[in-house]
PDB file of C-alpha atoms and ligand atoms in Angstrom:
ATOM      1  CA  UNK A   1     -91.566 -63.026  31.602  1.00 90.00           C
ATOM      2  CA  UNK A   2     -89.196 -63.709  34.733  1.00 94.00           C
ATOM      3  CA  UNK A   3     -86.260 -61.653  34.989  1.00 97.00           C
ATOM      4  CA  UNK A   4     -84.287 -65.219  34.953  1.00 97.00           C
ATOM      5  CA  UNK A   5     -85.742 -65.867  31.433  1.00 97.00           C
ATOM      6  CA  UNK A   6     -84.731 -62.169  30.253  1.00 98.00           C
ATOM      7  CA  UNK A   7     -81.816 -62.685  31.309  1.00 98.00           C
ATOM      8  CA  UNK A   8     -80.694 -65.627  29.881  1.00 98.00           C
ATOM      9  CA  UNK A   9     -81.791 -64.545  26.635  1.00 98.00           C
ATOM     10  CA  UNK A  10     -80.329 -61.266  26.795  1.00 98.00           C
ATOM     11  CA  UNK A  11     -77.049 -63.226  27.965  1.00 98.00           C
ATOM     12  CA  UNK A  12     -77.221 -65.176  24.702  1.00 98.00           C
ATOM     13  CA  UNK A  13     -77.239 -62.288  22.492  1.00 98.00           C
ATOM     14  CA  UNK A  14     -74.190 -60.754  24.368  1.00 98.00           C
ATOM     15  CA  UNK A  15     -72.322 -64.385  24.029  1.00 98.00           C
ATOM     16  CA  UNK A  16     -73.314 -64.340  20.133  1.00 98.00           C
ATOM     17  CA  UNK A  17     -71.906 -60.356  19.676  1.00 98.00           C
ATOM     18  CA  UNK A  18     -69.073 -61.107  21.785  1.00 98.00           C
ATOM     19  CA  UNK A  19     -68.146 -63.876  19.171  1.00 98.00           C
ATOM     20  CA  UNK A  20     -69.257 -62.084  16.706  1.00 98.00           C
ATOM     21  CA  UNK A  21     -66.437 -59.220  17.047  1.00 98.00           C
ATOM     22  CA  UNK A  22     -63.407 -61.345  19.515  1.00 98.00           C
ATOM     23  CA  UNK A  23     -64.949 -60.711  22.828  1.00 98.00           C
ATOM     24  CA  UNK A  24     -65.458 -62.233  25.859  1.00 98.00           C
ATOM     25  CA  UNK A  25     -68.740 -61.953  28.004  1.00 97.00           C
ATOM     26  CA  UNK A  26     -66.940 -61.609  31.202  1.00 97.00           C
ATOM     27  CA  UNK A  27     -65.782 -58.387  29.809  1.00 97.00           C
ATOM     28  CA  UNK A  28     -69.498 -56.896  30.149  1.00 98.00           C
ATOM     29  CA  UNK A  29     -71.146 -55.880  33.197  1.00 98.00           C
ATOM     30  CA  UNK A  30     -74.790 -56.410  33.005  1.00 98.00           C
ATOM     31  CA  UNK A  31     -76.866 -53.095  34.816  1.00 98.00           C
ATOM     32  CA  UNK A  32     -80.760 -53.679  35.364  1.00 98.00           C
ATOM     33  CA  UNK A  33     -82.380 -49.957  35.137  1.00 98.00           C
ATOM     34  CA  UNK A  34     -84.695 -50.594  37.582  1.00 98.00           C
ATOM     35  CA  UNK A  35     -86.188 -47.089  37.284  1.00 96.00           C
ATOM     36  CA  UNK A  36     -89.538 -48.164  35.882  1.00 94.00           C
ATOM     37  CA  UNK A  37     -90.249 -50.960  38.367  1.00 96.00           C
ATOM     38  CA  UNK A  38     -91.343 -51.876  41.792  1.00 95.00           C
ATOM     39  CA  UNK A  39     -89.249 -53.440  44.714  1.00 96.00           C
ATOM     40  CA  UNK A  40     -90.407 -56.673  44.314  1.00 96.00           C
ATOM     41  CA  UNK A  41     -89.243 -56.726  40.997  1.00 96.00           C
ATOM     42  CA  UNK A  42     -85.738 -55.347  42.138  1.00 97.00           C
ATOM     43  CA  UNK A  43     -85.724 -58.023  44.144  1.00 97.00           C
ATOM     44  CA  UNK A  44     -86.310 -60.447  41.679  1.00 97.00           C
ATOM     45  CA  UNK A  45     -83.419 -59.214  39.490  1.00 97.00           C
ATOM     46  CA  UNK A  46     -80.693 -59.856  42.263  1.00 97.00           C
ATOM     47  CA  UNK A  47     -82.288 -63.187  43.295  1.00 97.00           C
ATOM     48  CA  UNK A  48     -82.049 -64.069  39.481  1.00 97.00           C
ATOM     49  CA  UNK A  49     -77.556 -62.970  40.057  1.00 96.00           C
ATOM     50  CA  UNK A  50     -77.804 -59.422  38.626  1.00 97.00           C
ATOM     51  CA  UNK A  51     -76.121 -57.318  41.290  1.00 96.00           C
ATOM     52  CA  UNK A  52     -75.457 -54.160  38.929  1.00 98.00           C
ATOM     53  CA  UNK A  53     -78.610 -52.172  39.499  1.00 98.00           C
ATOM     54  CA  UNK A  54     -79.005 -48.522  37.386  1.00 98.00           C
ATOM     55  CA  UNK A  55     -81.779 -45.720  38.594  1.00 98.00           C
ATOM     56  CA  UNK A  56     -81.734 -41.885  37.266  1.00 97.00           C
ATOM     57  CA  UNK A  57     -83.431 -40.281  39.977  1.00 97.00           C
ATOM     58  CA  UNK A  58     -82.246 -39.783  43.373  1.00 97.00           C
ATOM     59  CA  UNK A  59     -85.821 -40.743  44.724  1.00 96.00           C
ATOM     60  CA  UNK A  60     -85.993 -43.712  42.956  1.00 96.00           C
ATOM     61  CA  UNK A  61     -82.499 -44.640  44.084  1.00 97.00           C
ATOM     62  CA  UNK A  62     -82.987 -44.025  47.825  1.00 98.00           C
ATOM     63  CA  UNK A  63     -86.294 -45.209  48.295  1.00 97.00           C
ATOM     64  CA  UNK A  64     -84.923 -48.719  46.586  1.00 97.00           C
ATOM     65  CA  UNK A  65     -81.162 -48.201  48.424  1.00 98.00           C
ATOM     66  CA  UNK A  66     -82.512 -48.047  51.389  1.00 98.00           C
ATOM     67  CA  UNK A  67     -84.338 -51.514  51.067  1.00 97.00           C
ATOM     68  CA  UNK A  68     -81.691 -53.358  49.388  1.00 97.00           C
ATOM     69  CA  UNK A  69     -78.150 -51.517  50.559  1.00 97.00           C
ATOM     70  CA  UNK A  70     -75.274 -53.282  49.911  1.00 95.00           C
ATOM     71  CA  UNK A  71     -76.569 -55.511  48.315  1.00 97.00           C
ATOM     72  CA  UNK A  72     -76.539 -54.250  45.128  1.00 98.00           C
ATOM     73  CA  UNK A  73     -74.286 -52.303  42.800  1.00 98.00           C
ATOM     74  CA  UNK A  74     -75.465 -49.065  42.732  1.00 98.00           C
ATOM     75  CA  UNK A  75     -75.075 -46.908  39.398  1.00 98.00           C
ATOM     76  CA  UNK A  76     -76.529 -43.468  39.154  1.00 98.00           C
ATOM     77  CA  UNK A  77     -77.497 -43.427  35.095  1.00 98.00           C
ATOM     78  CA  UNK A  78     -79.716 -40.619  34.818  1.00 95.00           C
ATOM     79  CA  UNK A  79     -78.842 -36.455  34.377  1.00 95.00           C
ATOM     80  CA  UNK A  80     -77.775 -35.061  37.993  1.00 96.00           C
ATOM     81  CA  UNK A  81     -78.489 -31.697  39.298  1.00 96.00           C
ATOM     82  CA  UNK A  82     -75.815 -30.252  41.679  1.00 97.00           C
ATOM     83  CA  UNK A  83     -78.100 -30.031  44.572  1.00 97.00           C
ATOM     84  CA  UNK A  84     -78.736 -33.399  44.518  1.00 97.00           C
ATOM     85  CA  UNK A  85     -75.361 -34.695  44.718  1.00 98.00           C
ATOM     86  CA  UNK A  86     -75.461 -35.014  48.387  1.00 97.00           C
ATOM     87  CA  UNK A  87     -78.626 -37.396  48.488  1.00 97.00           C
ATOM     88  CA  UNK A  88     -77.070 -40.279  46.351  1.00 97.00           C
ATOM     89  CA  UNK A  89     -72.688 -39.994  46.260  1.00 98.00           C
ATOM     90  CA  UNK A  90     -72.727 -42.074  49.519  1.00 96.00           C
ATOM     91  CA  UNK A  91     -74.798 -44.727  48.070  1.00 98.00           C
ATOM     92  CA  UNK A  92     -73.501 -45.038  44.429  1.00 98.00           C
ATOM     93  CA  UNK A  93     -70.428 -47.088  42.963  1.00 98.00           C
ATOM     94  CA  UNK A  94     -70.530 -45.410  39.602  1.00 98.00           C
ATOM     95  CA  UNK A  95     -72.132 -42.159  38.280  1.00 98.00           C
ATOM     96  CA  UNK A  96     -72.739 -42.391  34.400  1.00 98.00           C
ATOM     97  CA  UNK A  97     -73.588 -38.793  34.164  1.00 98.00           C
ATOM     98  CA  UNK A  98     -70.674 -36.144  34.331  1.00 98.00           C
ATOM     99  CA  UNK A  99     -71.080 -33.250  32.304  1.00 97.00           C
ATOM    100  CA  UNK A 100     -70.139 -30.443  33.581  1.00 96.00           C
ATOM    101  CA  UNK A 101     -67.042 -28.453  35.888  1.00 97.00           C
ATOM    102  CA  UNK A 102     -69.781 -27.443  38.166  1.00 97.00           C
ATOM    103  CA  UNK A 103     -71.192 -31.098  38.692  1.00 98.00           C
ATOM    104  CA  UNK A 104     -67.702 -32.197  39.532  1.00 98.00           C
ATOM    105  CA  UNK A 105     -67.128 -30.131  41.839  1.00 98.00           C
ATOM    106  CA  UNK A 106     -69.996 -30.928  43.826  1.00 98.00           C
ATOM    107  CA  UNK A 107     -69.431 -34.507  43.672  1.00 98.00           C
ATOM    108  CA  UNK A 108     -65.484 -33.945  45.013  1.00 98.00           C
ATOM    109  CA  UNK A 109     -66.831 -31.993  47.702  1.00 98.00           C
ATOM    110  CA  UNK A 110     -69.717 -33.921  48.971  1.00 98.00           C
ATOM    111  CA  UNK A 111     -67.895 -37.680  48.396  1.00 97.00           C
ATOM    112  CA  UNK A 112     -66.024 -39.006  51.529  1.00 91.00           C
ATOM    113  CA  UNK A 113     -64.223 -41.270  49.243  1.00 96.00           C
ATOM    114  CA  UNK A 114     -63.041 -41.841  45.023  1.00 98.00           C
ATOM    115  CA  UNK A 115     -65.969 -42.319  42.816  1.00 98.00           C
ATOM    116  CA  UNK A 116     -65.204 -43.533  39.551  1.00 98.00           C
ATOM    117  CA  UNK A 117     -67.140 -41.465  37.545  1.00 98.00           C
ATOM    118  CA  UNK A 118     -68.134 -41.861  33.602  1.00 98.00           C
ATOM    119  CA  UNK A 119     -68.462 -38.648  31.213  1.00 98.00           C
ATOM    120  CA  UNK A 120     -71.472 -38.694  29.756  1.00 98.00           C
ATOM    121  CA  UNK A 121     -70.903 -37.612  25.646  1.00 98.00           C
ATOM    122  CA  UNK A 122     -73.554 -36.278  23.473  1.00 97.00           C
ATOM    123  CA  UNK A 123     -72.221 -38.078  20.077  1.00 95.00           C
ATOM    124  CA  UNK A 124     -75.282 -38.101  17.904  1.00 89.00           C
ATOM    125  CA  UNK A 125     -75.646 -34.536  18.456  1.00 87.00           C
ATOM    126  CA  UNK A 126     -79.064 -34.286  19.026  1.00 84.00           C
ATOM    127  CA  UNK A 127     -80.472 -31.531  21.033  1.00 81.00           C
ATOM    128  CA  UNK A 128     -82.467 -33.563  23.411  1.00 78.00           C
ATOM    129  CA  UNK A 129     -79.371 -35.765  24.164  1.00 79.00           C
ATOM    130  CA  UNK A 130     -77.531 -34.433  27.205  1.00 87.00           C
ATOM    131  CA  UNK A 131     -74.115 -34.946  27.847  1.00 95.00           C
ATOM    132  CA  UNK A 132     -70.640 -33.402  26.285  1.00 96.00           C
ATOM    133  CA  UNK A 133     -69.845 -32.315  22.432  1.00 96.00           C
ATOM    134  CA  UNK A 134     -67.635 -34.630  21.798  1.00 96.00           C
ATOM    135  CA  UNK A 135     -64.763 -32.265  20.647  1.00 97.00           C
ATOM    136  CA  UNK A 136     -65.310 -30.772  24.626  1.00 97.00           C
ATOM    137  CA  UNK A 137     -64.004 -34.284  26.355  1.00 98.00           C
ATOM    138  CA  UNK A 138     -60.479 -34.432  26.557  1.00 97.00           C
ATOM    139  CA  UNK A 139     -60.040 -30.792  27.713  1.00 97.00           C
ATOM    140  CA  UNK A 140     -62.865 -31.011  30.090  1.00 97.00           C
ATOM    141  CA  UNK A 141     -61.114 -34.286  31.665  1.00 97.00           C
ATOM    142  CA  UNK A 142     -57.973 -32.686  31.424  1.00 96.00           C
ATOM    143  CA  UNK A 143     -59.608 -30.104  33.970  1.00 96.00           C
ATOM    144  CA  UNK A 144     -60.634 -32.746  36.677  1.00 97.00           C
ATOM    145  CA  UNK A 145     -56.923 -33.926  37.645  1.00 96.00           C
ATOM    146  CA  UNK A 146     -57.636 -31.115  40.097  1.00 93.00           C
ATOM    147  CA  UNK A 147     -60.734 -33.054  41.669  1.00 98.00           C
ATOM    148  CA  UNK A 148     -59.274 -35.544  44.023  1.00 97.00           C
ATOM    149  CA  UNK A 149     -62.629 -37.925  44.419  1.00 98.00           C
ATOM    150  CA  UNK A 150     -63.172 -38.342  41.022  1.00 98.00           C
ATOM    151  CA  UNK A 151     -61.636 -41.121  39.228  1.00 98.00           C
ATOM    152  CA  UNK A 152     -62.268 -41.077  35.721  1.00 98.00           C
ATOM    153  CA  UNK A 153     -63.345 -44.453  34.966  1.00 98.00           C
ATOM    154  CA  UNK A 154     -64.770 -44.281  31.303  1.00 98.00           C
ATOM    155  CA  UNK A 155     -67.247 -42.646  29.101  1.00 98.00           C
ATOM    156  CA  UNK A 156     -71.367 -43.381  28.678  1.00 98.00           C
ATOM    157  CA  UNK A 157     -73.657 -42.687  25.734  1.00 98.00           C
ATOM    158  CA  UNK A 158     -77.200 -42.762  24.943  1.00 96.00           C
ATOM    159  CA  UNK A 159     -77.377 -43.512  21.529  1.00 95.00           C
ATOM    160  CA  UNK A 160     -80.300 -42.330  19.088  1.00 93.00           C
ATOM    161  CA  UNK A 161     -83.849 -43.572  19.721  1.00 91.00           C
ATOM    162  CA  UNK A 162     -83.265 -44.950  16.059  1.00 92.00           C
ATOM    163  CA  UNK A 163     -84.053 -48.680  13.985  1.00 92.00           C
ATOM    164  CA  UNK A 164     -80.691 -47.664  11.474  1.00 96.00           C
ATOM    165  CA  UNK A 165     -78.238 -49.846  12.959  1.00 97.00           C
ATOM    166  CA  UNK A 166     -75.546 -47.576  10.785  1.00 97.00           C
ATOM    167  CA  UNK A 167     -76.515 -44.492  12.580  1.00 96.00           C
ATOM    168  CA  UNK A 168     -76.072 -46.499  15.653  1.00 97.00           C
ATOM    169  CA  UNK A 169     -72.971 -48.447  14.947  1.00 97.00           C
ATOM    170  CA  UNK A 170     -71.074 -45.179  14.159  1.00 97.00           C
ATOM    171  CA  UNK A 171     -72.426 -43.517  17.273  1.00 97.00           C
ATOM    172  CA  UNK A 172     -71.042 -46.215  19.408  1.00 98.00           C
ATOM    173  CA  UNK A 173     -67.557 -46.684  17.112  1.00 98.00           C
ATOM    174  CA  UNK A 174     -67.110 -42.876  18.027  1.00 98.00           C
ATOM    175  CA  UNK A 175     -67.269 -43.170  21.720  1.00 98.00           C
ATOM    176  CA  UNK A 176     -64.738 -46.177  21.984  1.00 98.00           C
ATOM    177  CA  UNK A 177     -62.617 -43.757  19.669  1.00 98.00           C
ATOM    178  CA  UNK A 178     -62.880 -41.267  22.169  1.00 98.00           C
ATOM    179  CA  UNK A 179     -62.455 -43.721  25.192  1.00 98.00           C
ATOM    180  CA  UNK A 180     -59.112 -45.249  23.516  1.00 98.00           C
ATOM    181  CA  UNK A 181     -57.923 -41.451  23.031  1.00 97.00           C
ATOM    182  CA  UNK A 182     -58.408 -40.341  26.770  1.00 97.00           C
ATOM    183  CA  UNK A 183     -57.128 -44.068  27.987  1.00 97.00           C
ATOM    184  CA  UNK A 184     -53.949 -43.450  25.596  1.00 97.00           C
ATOM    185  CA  UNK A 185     -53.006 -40.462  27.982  1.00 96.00           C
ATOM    186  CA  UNK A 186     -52.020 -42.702  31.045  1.00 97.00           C
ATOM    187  CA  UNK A 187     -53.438 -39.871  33.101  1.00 97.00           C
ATOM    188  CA  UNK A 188     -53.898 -41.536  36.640  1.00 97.00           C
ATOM    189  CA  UNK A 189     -56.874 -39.656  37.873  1.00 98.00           C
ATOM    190  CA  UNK A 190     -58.558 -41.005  34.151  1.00 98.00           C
ATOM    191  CA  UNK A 191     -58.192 -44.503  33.224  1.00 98.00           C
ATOM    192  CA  UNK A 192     -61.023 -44.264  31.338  1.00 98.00           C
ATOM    193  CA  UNK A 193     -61.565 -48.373  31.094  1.00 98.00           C
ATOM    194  CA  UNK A 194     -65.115 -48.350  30.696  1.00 98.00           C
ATOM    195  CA  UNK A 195     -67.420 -48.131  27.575  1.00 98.00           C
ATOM    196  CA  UNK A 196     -71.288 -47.501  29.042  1.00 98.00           C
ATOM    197  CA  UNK A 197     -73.410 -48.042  25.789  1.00 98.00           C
ATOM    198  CA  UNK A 198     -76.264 -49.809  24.631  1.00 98.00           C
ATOM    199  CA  UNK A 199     -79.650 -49.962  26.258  1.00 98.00           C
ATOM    200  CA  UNK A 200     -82.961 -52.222  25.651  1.00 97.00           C
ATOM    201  CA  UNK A 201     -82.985 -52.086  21.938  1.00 96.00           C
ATOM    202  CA  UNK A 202     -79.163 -51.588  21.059  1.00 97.00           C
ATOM    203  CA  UNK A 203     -77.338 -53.680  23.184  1.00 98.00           C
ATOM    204  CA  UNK A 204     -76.138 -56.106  21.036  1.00 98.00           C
ATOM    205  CA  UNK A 205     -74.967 -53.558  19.022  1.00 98.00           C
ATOM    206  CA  UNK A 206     -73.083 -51.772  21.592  1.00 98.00           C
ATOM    207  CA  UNK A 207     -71.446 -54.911  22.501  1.00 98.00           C
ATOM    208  CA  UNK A 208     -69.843 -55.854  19.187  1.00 98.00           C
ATOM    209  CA  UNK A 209     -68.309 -52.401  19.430  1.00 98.00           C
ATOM    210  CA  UNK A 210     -66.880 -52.307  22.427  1.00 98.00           C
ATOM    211  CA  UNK A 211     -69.477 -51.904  25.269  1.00 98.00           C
ATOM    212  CA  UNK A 212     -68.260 -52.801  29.150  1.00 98.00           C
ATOM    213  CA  UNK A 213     -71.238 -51.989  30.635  1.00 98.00           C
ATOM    214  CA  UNK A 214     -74.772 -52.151  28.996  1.00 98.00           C
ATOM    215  CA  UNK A 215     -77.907 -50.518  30.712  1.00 98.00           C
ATOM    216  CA  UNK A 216     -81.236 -52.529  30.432  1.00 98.00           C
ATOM    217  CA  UNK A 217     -84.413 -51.290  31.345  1.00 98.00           C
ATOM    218  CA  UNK A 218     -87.481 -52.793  29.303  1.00 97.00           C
ATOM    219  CA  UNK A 219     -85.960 -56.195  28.072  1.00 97.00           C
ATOM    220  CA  UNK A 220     -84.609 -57.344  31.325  1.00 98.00           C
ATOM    221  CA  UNK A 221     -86.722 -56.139  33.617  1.00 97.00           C
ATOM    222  CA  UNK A 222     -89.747 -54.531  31.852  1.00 93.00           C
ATOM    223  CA  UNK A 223     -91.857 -51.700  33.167  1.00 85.00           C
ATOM    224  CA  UNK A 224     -94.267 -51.347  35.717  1.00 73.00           C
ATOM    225  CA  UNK A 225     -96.951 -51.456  32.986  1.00 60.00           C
ATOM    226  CA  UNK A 226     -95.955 -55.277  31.917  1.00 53.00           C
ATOM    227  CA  UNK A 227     -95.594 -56.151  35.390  1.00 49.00           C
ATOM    228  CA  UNK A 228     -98.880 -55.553  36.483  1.00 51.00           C
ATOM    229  CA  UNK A 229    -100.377 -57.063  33.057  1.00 49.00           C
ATOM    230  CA  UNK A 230     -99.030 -60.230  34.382  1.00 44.00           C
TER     231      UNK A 230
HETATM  232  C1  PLP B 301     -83.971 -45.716  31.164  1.00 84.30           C
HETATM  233  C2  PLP B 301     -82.543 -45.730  30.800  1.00 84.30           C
HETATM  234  C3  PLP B 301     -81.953 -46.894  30.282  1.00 84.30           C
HETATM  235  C4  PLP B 301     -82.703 -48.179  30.026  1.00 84.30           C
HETATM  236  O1  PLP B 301     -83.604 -48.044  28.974  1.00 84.30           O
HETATM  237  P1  PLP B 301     -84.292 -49.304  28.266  1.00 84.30           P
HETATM  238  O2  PLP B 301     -84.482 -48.856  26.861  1.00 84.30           O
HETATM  239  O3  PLP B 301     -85.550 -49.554  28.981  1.00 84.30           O
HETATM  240  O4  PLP B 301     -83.353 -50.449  28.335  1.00 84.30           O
HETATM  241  C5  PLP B 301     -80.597 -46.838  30.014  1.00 84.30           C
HETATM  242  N1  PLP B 301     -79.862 -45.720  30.220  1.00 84.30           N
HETATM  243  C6  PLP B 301     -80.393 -44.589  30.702  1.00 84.30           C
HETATM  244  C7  PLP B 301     -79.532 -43.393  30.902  1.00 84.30           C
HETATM  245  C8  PLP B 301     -81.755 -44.558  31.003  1.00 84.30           C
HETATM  246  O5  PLP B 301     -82.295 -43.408  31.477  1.00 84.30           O
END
């Protein structure tokens, strides 16, 4: 399948959730993860009017970056080690992954400029998940008022790798609960606007609870292996 033809049926689904719970689309920013694919079918993606593009590994993000620049949206989605900081804050417009003091630190000392950040929150509780106990978030953002580059711009989720669209819908209920908490604190450094939730399989999920920005890999996409089927 074309990315076009993804994409229109992925924007289809988002129309029908939006009704479904008061929305509108234009409140959801669409981010390709492009981390499974080539160039070419980057390329494809932005040609198609996706300019949101999502990788998780500095590599992956530079080797694209420097192909495509400014051309693109850049979000860094995947878990970031301190050292790495300084390979990708130049070249990114979000980071999805804050969890930790240390992490932030790097990031305010390494970025020549405010980059809204969002804090990544473990809410299932699994132990594979990474991100922030929930019950951690509000002291731990209370703590970066002292990091001048680092705008609190919302909070991102990976939800369970699960079919029970219960399990799911409280997972993503629990973050927006969350995000309205920290947003209620009109704390400048933190407007905390942003809802980054739903991937591949749980996007339109994510959407009728409150999603601004949804992640697609697989079903937008696809990965490398479907590409070269074709
Ligand atoms: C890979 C990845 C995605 C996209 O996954 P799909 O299921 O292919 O849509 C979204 N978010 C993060 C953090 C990822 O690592």
């Amino acid at each position: 399948m074309s990315v076009s033809e993804n994409l229109e049926h992925i924007q289809r689904e988002i129309a029908l959730a939006c009704e479904k719970a008061g929305r509108k689309s234009e409140e959801i920013k669409i981010i390709a993860v492009t981390k499974y694919v080539s160039i070419e079918r980057t390329a494809e993606a932005l040609d198609s009017g996706i300019y949101h593009l999502g990788e998780n590994r500095d590599e992956g993000l530079t080797e694209k970056w420097n192909i495509i620049g400014d051309k693109a949206i850049w979000h860094f989605i995947g878990t970031l080690q301190s050292r790495k900081v300084k390979n990708i804050v130049d070249k990114v417009s979000y980071i999805h992954s804050l969890d930790r003091l240390s992490l932030a630190k790097e990031i305010d000392k390494r970025a020549g400029k405010v980059i809204p950040c969002l804090v990544q929150v473990n809410v299932s509780g699994e132990e594979s998940k990474h991100g922030m106990n929930p019950e951690d978030v509000k002291n731990f953002i209370k703590d970066l008022e002292h990091f001048p580059n680092i705008l609190v711009d919302g909070l991102m989720t990976m939800a369970p790798n699960s079919e029970d669209e219960n399990l799911l819908r409280s997972c993503f209920k629990k973050l927006k609960e969350l995000r309205d908490e920290i947003s209620s604190l009109n704390l400048p450094y933190a407007p905390c606007r942003e809802l980054s939730m739903g991937m591949s399989n749980d996007y339109r999920i994510a959407v009728e609870e409150g999603a601004t920005m949804v992640r697609i890999g697989s079903a937008l996409v696809g990965n490398e292996r479907e590409v070269q089927d074709k």
